[in-house]
Tab-separated table of C-alpha atoms and ligand atoms in Angstrom:
chain	number	residue	atom	x	y	z
H	68	MET	CA	-0.505	20.420	-0.316
H	69	ALA	CA	-1.020	17.496	2.065
H	70	GLY	CA	-3.890	15.133	1.900
H	71	THR	CA	-5.000	11.132	2.566
H	72	ALA	CA	-2.349	8.524	1.384
H	73	PHE	CA	-3.543	4.713	0.694
H	74	ILE	CA	0.348	2.950	0.878
H	75	THR	CA	0.084	-0.626	0.213
H	76	GLY	CA	2.909	-3.008	1.372
H	77	ALA	CA	4.284	-0.705	4.285
H	78	THR	CA	5.145	-3.178	6.970
H	79	ALA	CA	8.124	-2.490	6.173
H	80	GLY	CA	10.835	-0.812	3.253
H	81	ILE	CA	9.476	1.622	0.796
H	82	GLY	CA	6.343	1.817	1.891
H	83	ALA	CA	7.291	2.366	5.695
H	84	ALA	CA	9.020	4.871	4.466
H	85	SER	CA	7.010	6.199	2.101
H	86	ALA	CA	4.350	6.330	5.549
H	87	ARG	CA	6.832	8.369	7.801
H	88	ARG	CA	7.913	10.343	4.905
H	89	PHE	CA	4.103	11.491	4.408
H	90	VAL	CA	3.153	11.779	7.736
H	91	ALA	CA	6.235	14.153	8.591
H	92	ALA	CA	4.813	16.945	5.786
H	93	GLY	CA	1.279	16.605	7.445
H	94	TRP	CA	-0.731	14.084	5.393
H	95	LYS	CA	-2.673	10.953	6.936
H	96	VAL	CA	-1.910	7.386	5.436
H	97	ILE	CA	-3.652	4.775	5.140
H	98	VAL	CA	-1.181	1.719	5.433
H	99	THR	CA	-1.383	-1.853	4.615
H	100	GLY	CA	0.177	-4.882	4.331
H	101	ARG	CA	-0.286	-9.027	5.547
H	102	ARG	CA	1.566	-7.934	9.359
H	103	ALA	CA	-0.719	-6.416	11.570
H	104	GLU	CA	1.894	-5.910	14.492
H	105	ARG	CA	4.770	-3.946	11.599
H	106	LEU	CA	1.596	-1.632	10.589
H	107	GLU	CA	0.407	-1.408	14.452
H	108	THR	CA	4.356	-0.004	15.146
H	109	LEU	CA	3.888	2.682	12.717
H	110	VAL	CA	0.458	3.521	14.354
H	111	THR	CA	2.225	3.570	18.108
H	112	GLU	CA	5.231	5.684	16.162
H	113	LEU	CA	3.487	8.039	13.955
H	114	GLY	CA	0.002	8.495	15.799
H	115	ALA	CA	-3.540	6.896	15.230
H	116	ASP	CA	-5.243	10.437	14.031
H	117	LYS	CA	-1.939	9.891	11.485
H	118	VAL	CA	-2.166	6.526	10.627
H	119	HIS	CA	-4.785	4.395	10.001
H	120	ALA	CA	-4.089	0.289	9.782
H	121	ILE	CA	-5.661	-2.545	8.287
H	122	ALA	CA	-4.058	-5.515	7.666
H	123	PHE	CA	-4.934	-7.606	4.556
H	124	ASP	CA	-3.377	-10.124	2.541
H	125	MET	CA	-3.431	-8.651	-1.181
H	126	ARG	CA	-4.869	-11.133	-3.103
H	127	ASP	CA	-7.944	-11.514	-0.524
H	128	ASP	CA	-10.882	-10.141	-2.486
H	129	ALA	CA	-13.252	-9.715	0.292
H	130	ALA	CA	-10.520	-8.707	2.350
H	131	ILE	CA	-9.754	-5.686	0.138
H	132	ASP	CA	-13.607	-4.633	-0.210
H	133	HIS	CA	-14.401	-4.776	3.479
H	134	ALA	CA	-11.295	-2.923	4.329
H	135	ILE	CA	-11.977	-0.052	1.764
H	136	ALA	CA	-15.588	0.195	2.979
H	137	ALA	CA	-14.890	0.005	6.588
H	138	LEU	CA	-12.465	3.257	5.804
H	139	PRO	CA	-13.130	5.645	8.945
H	140	PRO	CA	-14.817	9.213	8.122
H	141	ALA	CA	-10.959	10.974	8.676
H	142	PHE	CA	-9.300	8.587	6.522
H	143	ALA	CA	-12.049	7.828	3.688
H	144	ASP	CA	-10.871	11.123	1.288
H	145	VAL	CA	-8.427	9.320	-0.223
H	146	ASP	CA	-6.315	11.433	-2.810
H	147	LEU	CA	-3.544	9.203	-3.135
H	148	LEU	CA	-2.838	5.535	-3.975
H	149	ILE	CA	0.534	4.254	-3.674
H	150	ASN	CA	1.024	1.013	-5.188
H	151	ASN	CA	3.726	-0.176	-3.225
H	152	ALA	CA	2.904	-4.137	-2.649
H	153	GLY	CA	4.712	-6.413	-4.467
H	154	LEU	CA	7.737	-8.753	-4.599
H	155	ALA	CA	10.067	-11.350	-6.340
H	156	LEU	CA	10.588	-14.755	-6.095
H	157	GLY	CA	13.493	-16.495	-7.048
H	158	THR	CA	16.158	-16.126	-8.912
H	159	ALA	CA	16.426	-19.108	-11.306
H	160	PRO	CA	15.973	-19.512	-14.949
H	161	ALA	CA	12.874	-19.950	-16.739
H	162	GLN	CA	12.768	-23.595	-17.387
H	163	ARG	CA	14.198	-24.598	-13.744
H	164	ALA	CA	11.638	-21.807	-11.929
H	165	ASP	CA	8.913	-22.640	-9.435
H	166	LEU	CA	5.147	-22.311	-11.314
H	167	ALA	CA	4.143	-21.319	-7.389
H	168	GLN	CA	6.009	-18.374	-7.234
H	169	TRP	CA	5.292	-17.488	-10.544
H	170	ARG	CA	1.497	-17.303	-9.759
H	171	GLN	CA	2.289	-15.657	-6.542
H	172	MET	CA	4.032	-13.046	-8.126
H	173	ILE	CA	1.211	-11.975	-10.770
H	174	ASP	CA	-1.213	-12.573	-8.010
H	175	THR	CA	0.740	-9.625	-5.802
H	176	ASN	CA	2.463	-7.628	-7.961
H	177	VAL	CA	-0.226	-7.370	-11.305
H	178	THR	CA	-4.096	-8.998	-9.699
H	179	GLY	CA	-3.361	-7.918	-6.320
H	180	LEU	CA	-2.266	-4.310	-7.781
H	181	VAL	CA	-4.994	-3.610	-10.544
H	182	THR	CA	-7.663	-5.108	-7.952
H	183	ILE	CA	-7.097	-2.565	-5.072
H	184	THR	CA	-6.669	0.464	-8.617
H	185	HIS	CA	-9.761	-0.505	-9.372
H	186	LYS	CA	-11.938	-0.309	-6.154
H	187	LEU	CA	-10.197	3.159	-5.312
H	188	LEU	CA	-10.759	4.923	-8.708
H	189	PRO	CA	-13.963	6.094	-8.244
H	190	VAL	CA	-12.497	8.300	-4.655
H	191	LEU	CA	-9.116	9.420	-6.196
H	192	ILE	CA	-11.579	10.700	-9.554
H	193	ALA	CA	-13.573	12.612	-6.908
H	194	ARG	CA	-10.631	14.069	-5.476
H	195	LYS	CA	-8.491	14.087	-8.256
H	196	GLY	CA	-6.159	12.803	-6.654
H	197	GLY	CA	-2.830	10.621	-7.956
H	198	ILE	CA	-1.836	7.046	-8.245
H	199	ILE	CA	2.035	6.097	-7.513
H	200	ASN	CA	2.743	2.607	-9.158
H	201	LEU	CA	6.318	0.951	-7.958
H	202	SER	CA	7.521	-0.650	-11.044
H	203	SER	CA	10.849	-1.194	-11.699
H	204	VAL	CA	14.466	-1.261	-13.967
H	205	ALA	CA	13.242	-4.730	-14.291
H	206	ALA	CA	10.436	-3.642	-16.538
H	207	THR	CA	13.090	-2.118	-19.068
H	208	TYR	CA	15.928	-4.177	-18.748
H	209	PRO	CA	15.776	-8.063	-18.704
H	210	TYR	CA	18.417	-9.473	-16.952
H	211	ALA	CA	18.927	-13.703	-16.558
H	212	GLY	CA	16.551	-14.778	-13.892
H	213	GLY	CA	14.527	-11.914	-13.856
H	214	ASN	CA	10.996	-13.632	-15.964
H	215	VAL	CA	8.496	-13.547	-14.420
H	216	TYR	CA	9.257	-10.765	-12.022
H	217	GLY	CA	10.570	-8.555	-14.832
H	218	GLY	CA	6.861	-9.305	-16.521
H	219	THR	CA	5.037	-8.305	-14.285
H	220	LYS	CA	7.141	-4.844	-13.411
H	221	ALA	CA	6.838	-4.109	-17.522
H	222	PHE	CA	2.315	-4.764	-17.002
H	223	VAL	CA	3.020	-2.198	-13.951
H	224	ARG	CA	4.706	0.564	-16.145
H	225	GLN	CA	2.250	0.212	-19.056
H	226	PHE	CA	-0.854	-0.290	-16.659
H	227	SER	CA	0.415	3.266	-15.477
H	228	LEU	CA	0.732	5.272	-19.234
H	229	GLY	CA	-2.288	3.137	-20.097
H	230	LEU	CA	-4.170	4.476	-16.803
H	231	ARG	CA	-3.405	8.111	-18.402
H	232	SER	CA	-5.383	7.789	-21.541
H	233	ASP	CA	-8.098	6.414	-19.448
H	234	LEU	CA	-8.602	8.906	-17.082
H	235	HIS	CA	-7.689	11.648	-19.447
H	236	GLY	CA	-9.958	15.035	-18.233
H	237	THR	CA	-10.206	13.593	-14.909
H	238	GLY	CA	-7.277	15.696	-13.357
H	239	VAL	CA	-6.346	12.033	-11.899
H	240	ARG	CA	-2.297	12.107	-12.273
H	241	VAL	CA	-0.777	8.599	-13.142
H	242	THR	CA	3.527	8.013	-12.337
H	243	SER	CA	5.295	4.806	-12.348
H	244	ILE	CA	8.188	4.753	-10.626
H	245	GLU	CA	10.635	2.561	-11.884
H	246	PRO	CA	13.568	1.848	-9.212
H	247	GLY	CA	17.049	-0.052	-9.632
H	248	MET	CA	18.889	-2.076	-6.756
H	249	VAL	CA	17.412	-0.595	-3.437
H	250	GLU	CA	18.300	-2.403	-0.323
H	251	THR	CA	15.140	-3.823	1.819
H	252	GLU	CA	13.779	-6.744	2.498
H	253	PHE	CA	13.920	-7.298	-1.349
H	254	THR	CA	16.502	-10.116	-1.414
H	255	LEU	CA	16.882	-11.789	1.600
H	256	VAL	CA	12.578	-12.342	0.359
H	257	ARG	CA	13.328	-13.154	-3.016
H	258	THR	CA	16.581	-15.557	-2.026
H	259	GLY	CA	15.266	-16.862	1.263
H	260	SER	CA	19.028	-15.752	2.203
H	261	GLN	CA	19.984	-13.662	4.239
H	262	ALA	CA	23.735	-14.225	2.895
H	263	ALA	CA	22.513	-13.756	-0.379
H	264	SER	CA	21.011	-10.357	0.233
H	265	ASP	CA	24.564	-9.075	1.636
H	266	SER	CA	26.085	-10.428	-0.624
H	267	LEU	CA	24.423	-8.584	-3.977
H	268	TYR	CA	24.403	-5.100	-1.520
H	269	GLY	CA	27.971	-5.309	0.169
H	270	GLY	CA	30.505	-3.167	-0.707
H	271	THR	CA	27.507	-0.901	-2.804
H	272	THR	CA	26.202	1.801	-2.264
H	273	PRO	CA	22.210	1.015	-3.177
H	274	MET	CA	19.539	3.212	-2.675
H	275	THR	CA	17.519	3.187	0.519
H	276	SER	CA	13.753	3.218	1.380
H	277	GLU	CA	14.270	6.814	2.106
H	278	ASP	CA	15.711	8.056	-1.266
H	279	ILE	CA	12.425	6.708	-2.726
H	280	ALA	CA	10.158	7.610	-0.330
H	281	GLU	CA	11.856	11.023	-0.664
H	282	THR	CA	10.825	10.842	-4.588
H	283	LEU	CA	7.168	9.344	-4.132
H	284	PHE	CA	6.431	12.371	-1.970
H	285	TRP	CA	8.424	14.522	-4.441
H	286	VAL	CA	5.980	13.591	-7.469
H	287	ALA	CA	2.921	13.776	-4.918
H	288	SER	CA	3.843	17.654	-4.615
H	289	GLN	CA	4.340	18.361	-7.698
H	290	PRO	CA	1.822	21.297	-9.050
H	291	ALA	CA	-1.214	19.771	-10.225
H	292	HIS	CA	-0.527	20.512	-13.711
H	293	LEU	CA	2.276	17.969	-14.062
H	294	ASN	CA	2.616	15.248	-14.503
H	295	PHE	CA	5.616	12.356	-14.318
H	296	ASN	CA	4.778	9.696	-16.217
H	297	THR	CA	7.937	7.524	-15.661
H	298	ILE	CA	10.861	8.198	-13.014
H	299	GLU	CA	13.701	5.602	-13.622
H	300	LEU	CA	16.139	5.443	-10.759
H	301	MET	CA	19.546	3.082	-9.821
H	302	PRO	CA	22.174	3.655	-7.656
H	303	VAL	CA	25.591	5.407	-9.006
H	304	SER	CA	26.949	2.123	-8.523
H	305	GLN	CA	24.755	-0.319	-10.526
H	306	SER	CA	24.497	-0.037	-14.431
H	307	PHE	CA	24.116	-1.981	-17.595
H	308	ALA	CA	25.260	-5.042	-18.906
H	309	GLY	CA	25.488	-6.326	-22.287
H	310	PHE	CA	23.936	-9.028	-24.938
H	311	GLN	CA	24.513	-12.561	-24.500
H	312	VAL	CA	25.690	-15.191	-27.261
H	313	VAL	CA	26.120	-18.781	-27.446
H	314	ARG	CA	29.192	-19.622	-28.817
H	315	GLU	CA	28.480	-22.990	-30.949
H	316	ASN	CA	31.713	-23.261	-32.135
R	612	8X3	C1	14.762	-4.770	-8.407
R	612	8X3	C2	15.442	-3.903	-9.306
R	612	8X3	O1	17.684	-3.641	-9.851
R	612	8X3	O2	17.552	-5.185	-7.780
R	612	8X3	O3	13.078	-4.376	-9.019
R	612	8X3	O4	17.075	-5.872	-9.678
R	612	8X3	S1	17.186	-4.306	-9.262
Protein backbone atom coordinates (compact mmCIF):
# COMPACT_ATOMS: atom_id res chain seq x y z
CA MET A 1 0.00 0.00 0.00
CA ALA A 2 1.43 3.35 -1.04
CA GLY A 3 2.31 5.97 1.56
CA THR A 4 4.92 8.62 2.19
CA ALA A 5 8.62 7.79 2.45
CA PHE A 6 11.32 10.04 3.91
CA ILE A 7 14.58 9.18 2.12
CA THR A 8 17.91 10.58 3.29
CA GLY A 9 20.89 10.84 0.96
CA ALA A 10 18.64 10.99 -2.09
CA THR A 11 20.85 13.14 -4.32
CA ALA A 12 22.38 10.10 -6.02
CA GLY A 13 22.78 6.33 -5.97
CA ILE A 14 20.51 4.16 -3.85
CA GLY A 15 18.58 7.14 -2.43
CA ALA A 16 17.70 8.62 -5.83
CA ALA A 17 16.87 5.19 -7.28
CA SER A 18 14.61 4.52 -4.29
CA ALA A 19 12.79 7.82 -4.79
CA ARG A 20 12.09 6.79 -8.39
CA ARG A 21 11.03 3.24 -7.41
CA PHE A 22 8.62 4.32 -4.70
CA VAL A 23 7.08 7.14 -6.78
CA ALA A 24 6.61 4.69 -9.66
CA ALA A 25 4.46 2.63 -7.28
CA GLY A 26 2.34 5.62 -6.24
CA TRP A 27 4.22 6.68 -3.10
CA LYS A 28 5.05 10.25 -2.18
CA VAL A 29 8.65 10.84 -1.18
CA ILE A 30 10.52 13.41 0.85
CA VAL A 31 14.07 13.52 -0.50
CA THR A 32 16.90 14.98 1.53
CA GLY A 33 20.56 15.61 0.93
CA ARG A 34 23.16 18.33 0.76
CA ARG A 35 23.02 19.08 -2.98
CA ALA A 36 19.79 21.06 -3.50
CA GLU A 37 20.05 21.18 -7.29
CA ARG A 38 20.14 17.37 -7.51
CA LEU A 39 17.07 17.12 -5.29
CA GLU A 40 15.29 19.66 -7.49
CA THR A 41 16.07 17.49 -10.52
CA LEU A 42 14.08 14.71 -8.85
CA VAL A 43 11.19 17.09 -8.20
CA THR A 44 11.18 18.15 -11.86
CA GLU A 45 11.47 14.57 -13.07
CA LEU A 46 8.88 12.97 -10.79
CA GLY A 47 6.52 15.89 -10.04
CA ALA A 48 6.10 18.32 -7.14
CA ASP A 49 2.91 16.53 -6.09
CA LYS A 50 4.99 13.38 -5.50
CA VAL A 51 8.35 14.71 -4.34
CA HIS A 52 9.18 17.19 -1.59
CA ALA A 53 12.86 18.16 -1.52
CA ILE A 54 14.70 19.40 1.57
CA ALA A 55 18.39 20.27 1.39
CA PHE A 56 20.28 19.88 4.66
CA ASP A 57 23.44 18.40 6.04
CA MET A 58 22.81 15.33 8.22
CA ARG A 59 25.08 16.96 10.82
CA ASP A 60 22.95 20.14 11.09
CA ASP A 61 20.50 19.45 13.92
CA ALA A 62 18.66 22.80 13.69
CA ALA A 63 18.17 22.46 9.93
CA ILE A 64 16.70 18.97 10.40
CA ASP A 65 14.28 20.25 13.07
CA HIS A 66 13.19 23.08 10.82
CA ALA A 67 12.72 20.80 7.82
CA ILE A 68 10.56 18.33 9.73
CA ALA A 69 8.46 21.08 11.34
CA ALA A 70 7.97 22.68 7.92
CA LEU A 71 6.81 19.55 6.09
CA PRO A 72 3.79 20.49 3.93
CA PRO A 73 0.58 18.76 5.12
CA ALA A 74 0.53 16.54 2.01
CA PHE A 75 3.90 15.10 3.05
CA ALA A 76 3.61 15.21 6.86
CA ASP A 77 2.26 11.70 7.43
CA VAL A 78 5.55 9.85 7.10
CA ASP A 79 5.00 6.08 6.86
CA LEU A 80 8.53 5.00 6.09
CA LEU A 81 11.97 6.33 6.96
CA ILE A 82 14.77 5.14 4.68
CA ASN A 83 18.02 6.00 6.43
CA ASN A 84 20.23 5.87 3.38
CA ALA A 85 22.58 8.83 3.92
CA GLY A 86 26.06 7.68 4.78
CA LEU A 87 29.55 7.49 3.44
CA ALA A 88 32.91 5.82 3.63
CA LEU A 89 36.03 7.98 3.68
CA GLY A 90 39.48 6.55 3.18
CA THR A 91 40.93 3.07 2.91
CA ALA A 92 44.07 3.59 4.98
CA PRO A 93 44.83 1.34 7.95
CA ALA A 94 43.78 2.77 11.32
CA GLN A 95 47.31 3.79 12.22
CA ARG A 96 47.50 6.03 9.14
CA ALA A 97 43.86 7.13 8.92
CA ASP A 98 42.70 10.73 9.03
CA LEU A 99 40.88 11.42 12.33
CA ALA A 100 38.74 14.12 10.71
CA GLN A 101 37.46 11.52 8.21
CA TRP A 102 36.68 9.11 11.02
CA ARG A 103 34.67 11.78 12.80
CA GLN A 104 32.82 12.74 9.64
CA MET A 105 31.75 9.13 9.09
CA ILE A 106 30.54 8.84 12.68
CA ASP A 107 28.74 12.20 12.45
CA THR A 108 26.87 11.18 9.31
CA ASN A 109 26.45 7.41 9.53
CA VAL A 110 25.74 7.26 13.26
CA THR A 111 24.85 10.64 14.79
CA GLY A 112 22.91 11.86 11.74
CA LEU A 113 21.04 8.58 11.41
CA VAL A 114 19.98 8.40 15.06
CA THR A 115 19.03 12.09 15.01
CA ILE A 116 16.63 11.75 12.08
CA THR A 117 15.26 8.53 13.52
CA HIS A 118 14.62 10.10 16.93
CA LYS A 119 12.85 13.08 15.40
CA LEU A 120 10.60 10.96 13.14
CA LEU A 121 9.73 8.22 15.65
CA PRO A 122 6.58 9.98 16.91
CA VAL A 123 5.00 10.16 13.44
CA LEU A 124 6.25 6.68 12.51
CA ILE A 125 4.63 5.25 15.65
CA ALA A 126 1.41 7.18 15.01
CA ARG A 127 1.34 5.79 11.44
CA LYS A 128 2.45 2.23 12.44
CA GLY A 129 5.13 2.80 9.83
CA GLY A 130 8.55 1.42 9.11
CA ILE A 131 12.25 2.16 9.20
CA ILE A 132 14.77 0.74 6.73
CA ASN A 133 18.38 1.41 7.65
CA LEU A 134 21.19 1.07 5.14
CA SER A 135 23.95 -0.88 6.81
CA SER A 136 26.55 -2.89 4.88
CA VAL A 137 28.27 -6.24 4.68
CA ALA A 138 31.07 -4.27 6.38
CA ALA A 139 28.95 -4.48 9.56
CA THR A 140 29.65 -8.20 9.78
CA TYR A 141 32.83 -8.86 7.80
CA PRO A 142 35.88 -6.78 8.68
CA TYR A 143 38.32 -5.91 5.91
CA ALA A 144 41.60 -3.99 5.91
CA GLY A 145 40.95 -0.26 5.74
CA GLY A 146 37.32 -0.71 6.80
CA ASN A 147 37.97 0.32 10.46
CA VAL A 148 35.55 3.13 11.38
CA TYR A 149 33.36 2.67 8.32
CA GLY A 150 32.69 -0.95 9.32
CA GLY A 151 32.19 0.18 12.90
CA THR A 152 29.51 2.67 11.91
CA LYS A 153 27.70 0.05 9.85
CA ALA A 154 27.83 -2.46 12.72
CA PHE A 155 26.24 0.27 14.81
CA VAL A 156 23.48 0.69 12.22
CA ARG A 157 22.76 -3.04 12.23
CA GLN A 158 22.69 -3.32 16.01
CA PHE A 159 20.73 -0.09 16.42
CA SER A 160 18.14 -1.50 14.00
CA LEU A 161 17.79 -4.66 16.06
CA GLY A 162 17.59 -2.64 19.27
CA LEU A 163 14.88 -0.45 17.77
CA ARG A 164 12.86 -3.57 17.10
CA SER A 165 12.94 -4.42 20.80
CA ASP A 166 12.02 -0.92 21.91
CA LEU A 167 9.26 -0.55 19.33
CA HIS A 168 7.70 -3.88 20.36
CA GLY A 169 3.94 -3.47 20.37
CA THR A 170 3.89 -0.27 18.32
CA GLY A 171 3.49 -2.02 14.98
CA VAL A 172 6.55 -0.19 13.61
CA ARG A 173 8.77 -2.40 11.47
CA VAL A 174 12.55 -2.07 11.29
CA THR A 175 14.92 -3.63 8.78
CA SER A 176 18.69 -3.44 8.39
CA ILE A 177 19.74 -3.80 4.75
CA GLU A 178 23.34 -4.94 4.38
CA PRO A 179 24.63 -4.74 0.81
CA GLY A 180 28.04 -5.55 -0.56
CA MET A 181 29.38 -3.93 -3.72
CA VAL A 182 26.95 -1.53 -5.34
CA GLU A 183 28.29 0.68 -8.12
CA THR A 184 27.41 4.24 -7.08
CA GLU A 185 29.47 7.31 -6.18
CA PHE A 186 30.46 5.36 -3.00
CA THR A 187 34.02 4.50 -4.07
CA LEU A 188 34.60 7.86 -5.74
CA VAL A 189 33.64 9.56 -2.45
CA ARG A 190 35.73 7.11 -0.44
CA THR A 191 38.91 7.43 -2.48
CA GLY A 192 38.46 10.75 -4.29
CA SER A 193 39.56 8.95 -7.44
CA GLN A 194 37.49 8.00 -10.46
CA ALA A 195 40.30 5.66 -11.54
CA ALA A 196 40.12 3.81 -8.19
CA SER A 197 36.38 3.50 -8.55
CA ASP A 198 36.62 2.24 -12.14
CA SER A 199 39.29 -0.25 -11.15
CA LEU A 200 37.26 -1.64 -8.21
CA TYR A 201 34.15 -2.26 -10.29
CA GLY A 202 35.94 -3.00 -13.59
CA GLY A 203 35.35 -6.50 -14.98
CA THR A 204 32.79 -7.30 -12.27
CA THR A 205 29.04 -7.15 -12.32
CA PRO A 206 28.34 -5.13 -9.18
CA MET A 207 24.88 -4.56 -7.81
CA THR A 208 23.16 -1.41 -9.00
CA SER A 209 21.27 1.27 -7.11
CA GLU A 210 18.15 -0.06 -8.78
CA ASP A 211 18.82 -3.56 -7.35
CA ILE A 212 18.88 -2.13 -3.83
CA ALA A 213 15.91 0.19 -4.46
CA GLU A 214 13.92 -2.86 -5.58
CA THR A 215 14.88 -4.65 -2.35
CA LEU A 216 13.81 -1.68 -0.24
CA PHE A 217 10.52 -1.48 -2.09
CA TRP A 218 9.95 -5.19 -1.66
CA VAL A 219 10.60 -4.93 2.10
CA ALA A 220 8.17 -2.01 2.37
CA SER A 221 5.54 -3.91 0.39
CA GLN A 222 5.37 -6.97 2.63
CA PRO A 223 2.24 -7.62 4.69
CA ALA A 224 2.12 -5.59 7.93
CA HIS A 225 2.63 -8.65 10.15
CA LEU A 226 6.04 -9.49 8.59
CA ASN A 227 9.33 -7.97 9.73
CA PHE A 228 12.58 -8.69 7.92
CA ASN A 229 15.18 -7.97 10.61
CA THR A 230 18.26 -8.06 8.40
CA ILE A 231 18.87 -8.63 4.72
CA GLU A 232 22.42 -9.19 3.49
CA LEU A 233 23.08 -9.20 -0.23
CA MET A 234 26.05 -9.22 -2.57
CA PRO A 235 26.72 -9.46 -6.28
CA VAL A 236 27.66 -12.97 -7.39
CA SER A 237 31.10 -11.60 -8.30
CA GLN A 238 31.87 -10.74 -4.66
CA SER A 239 32.42 -13.22 -1.82
CA PHE A 240 34.65 -13.75 1.24
CA ALA A 241 38.39 -14.04 1.71
CA GLY A 242 40.17 -15.71 4.61
CA PHE A 243 41.91 -14.61 7.78
CA GLN A 244 45.44 -13.25 7.64
CA VAL A 245 48.31 -14.56 9.74
CA VAL A 246 51.61 -12.87 10.58
CA ARG A 247 54.56 -15.27 10.20
CA GLU A 248 57.51 -14.14 12.26
CA ASN A 249 59.99 -16.71 11.01
C1 LIG B 1 30.36 -1.17 1.37
C2 LIG B 1 30.33 -2.57 0.96
O1 LIG B 1 31.57 -4.43 -0.20
O2 LIG B 1 31.61 -2.25 -1.27
O3 LIG B 1 29.28 -0.87 2.18
O4 LIG B 1 32.90 -2.64 0.78
S1 LIG B 1 31.67 -2.99 0.02
